[in-house]
Amino acid sequence: MPPWAGSRAKTGIPLSNTTVEGEIYFNLRDLAGAKATADAVSTPGSASYGQFLAPQQWIDTYAPTQATLDATVAWLKAQGMTITGIPDSRLYVVFRGTVNQINAAFNTVEQSYSFQGQTLIGPATAPSVPAELGDAIQSVSVDQGKLLTRPANVTPDSGETPAATGAITPPVSVPCSHYWGEKTATLPEAYQTTTFPTFLCGYTPTQLQGVYGIAPTGTVNATAGAGQTVAIIDAYASPTIVEDTNAWAAASGVPQLAPGQYQQIVPDPRMFLDKDLCAEPSGWQGEQSLDVQAVHGLAPAAGILYVGGNNCGGGLDLAMSKILDGHLANIVSNSYGNVGEALPPNTLMGEQNIHLQAAAEGIGLYFSSGDSGDEKKALGYASPDFAASSPYVTAVGGTSLAAGKDGEYLFETGWGTARQRVVPNASGQLVYAGSLPGPFRFGAGGGTSAVFEQPAYQKALVPTSLACSTTSAKCFRVSPDVSALADPYTGYRIGYSPITNDNVLKTGSFGLSDIGGTSLACPLTAAQMAVAQAATGKVIGFANPTIYAAAASGGAQRDVVPPSSPVSVAFSSTVSGNSYLVGMDHDSSLFTAPGYDNVTGVGSMTEAFAQQVAQQH
């Protein structure tokens, strides 16, 4: 059962003919062997280091048997279920059934629950299967929790309540800056000053290539990433992605997409499912545009393969398996995540089987760590987001970045935004509405898993105070692993034609906007790995063992530590009309520190560090 179901927050009984997506995950034939193989091919010093398996080798050795799959599929069909997807790896089967069919088949009672502002269907008791199938099955998921998987992106205006109709006149006029400190604004006194740099309009590829060391400052390396392919997974598909990316490229100083450079595998829009719970195609369009344009900005010559899910649940698994089963790329960017680890633990383990396959095949999976800090506000307890918390993926945290006009690196802080509003007092004088730095708004996800034990690669660098329980002898996986630019107030400029009708995918006019989130950090990191592979001729694969080994030996990552004095920017919203002092490095209960920390991992990625990771192969 998911942790939000059972006795919690029941809101009623769903209609008996309501259709629910389910997913059955199978046990691997040799889980210990699959883990040993994934570790061995990924760990420097191992005799098998870099000796990756072909997809069919892995399937023949570790995947459940065809007989296992056939028996379960036959049983599901006999219960009236519709099979909507089965990967070549046979790791799971995605199906749909009515509430009545699921109740009868799995001996449970589906009910409606309130969770995260949504009404979700989930089982009141743990689902069960016939004994003759049970030994082969790791997990049965018949709840809608996975349909809360969301893109991990935010904008400076995220969460702002639109002002009443009429002219919007913020208390303070705050123009955006094109580089750190270009413009300033006067706000009430804070931290012994009244003059503050303004928020960024969104960095350009030229600036970020300079920051990360891909090109000399002020220039673009148009051949970076040549010969590599970065795969990107999101739900649904933007109908204007190529045109939008070419328009953005023309405005951003990078080459437009060459013929065949961008390819996609996407469902027919008529097959898009669960659009309401999944935040609609329009809710994912900005994410796809961000992912593609972040990769193209740092690695302009790399191929991009976009694989879209037919929803944000089982559809994302099927998209991932499409890449793994065909080895269509060896770098995969995934800018989405669940709310913490709020899925049944055995479902998390079923998902981990997919990650084990990727690691064994030499495919690096990069996942955003999330944008809601420790998730305590959402869950009532601290939790890292899954899938970033899996030990077999690279979790990418976030930073706030100060860069000069041409991309000269100035400094970084951990991404954690606290804001305090500027308001007039009774006499009309501008003051802060409360104490500084103000309430937490958003920031990089991270923290200690409640499910996955500590991987060997983390033992030397991750402090025991973060990894190890005070009530038991166990230590657990801590995320993230690395970090990159995520703060929307120092974000990235993208461009797209927004979907205005989700039914027919009608779009409006093309426009540029600034955006952030670990959804930005993730493809930026994936792109740097592609550039490193192109420069070294190596295949990195699952990167974490090499990331931690390189960091431990004096790597070129940037250690992100608490600033010596408070860092803030001024911001005024064109949506709400509010003005704020935005404080940085205030990430819920997560914090930056010298060395490893649970906001930025071992540190901020640089191209020099990515090449150090690659050179270990």
XYZ file of C-alpha atoms in Angstrom, residues 53-56 88 227-233 260-261 263-266 302-308 317-333 357-358 361-365 533 539:
51
model
C 26.368 -6.051 -21.039
C 24.299 -5.855 -24.190
C 20.544 -5.549 -23.537
C 19.832 -9.136 -24.571
C 11.088 -6.268 -24.018
C 29.066 11.940 -31.816
C 27.045 11.578 -28.622
C 23.316 11.150 -28.023
C 21.462 12.357 -24.946
C 18.076 10.755 -24.395
C 15.371 12.763 -22.637
C 12.245 11.319 -21.026
C 18.119 14.384 -37.982
C 19.871 15.771 -34.900
C 14.555 12.503 -33.019
C 11.594 11.408 -30.973
C 9.550 8.356 -30.072
C 6.181 9.539 -28.827
C 25.072 16.162 -29.646
C 22.135 14.171 -30.919
C 18.943 14.354 -28.860
C 16.461 11.500 -28.589
C 13.186 12.405 -26.905
C 11.013 9.529 -25.686
C 7.611 10.571 -24.372
C 8.615 3.374 -17.237
C 7.802 2.200 -20.751
C 9.677 5.169 -22.211
C 12.719 4.282 -20.117
C 12.571 0.629 -21.120
C 12.341 1.583 -24.791
C 15.765 3.220 -24.429
C 17.328 0.484 -22.303
C 16.020 -2.495 -24.254
C 17.354 -1.036 -27.501
C 20.400 0.696 -25.996
C 19.339 3.825 -27.858
C 21.609 6.123 -25.799
C 24.070 5.847 -22.922
C 23.048 9.117 -21.203
C 19.423 9.641 -20.135
C 18.109 12.859 -18.572
C 19.503 -2.884 -16.042
C 20.705 0.569 -17.095
C 24.408 -1.866 -19.835
C 26.589 1.198 -19.269
C 23.716 3.670 -19.437
C 23.861 6.620 -17.057
C 20.502 7.711 -15.659
C 32.450 11.459 -23.554
C 31.583 5.805 -22.135
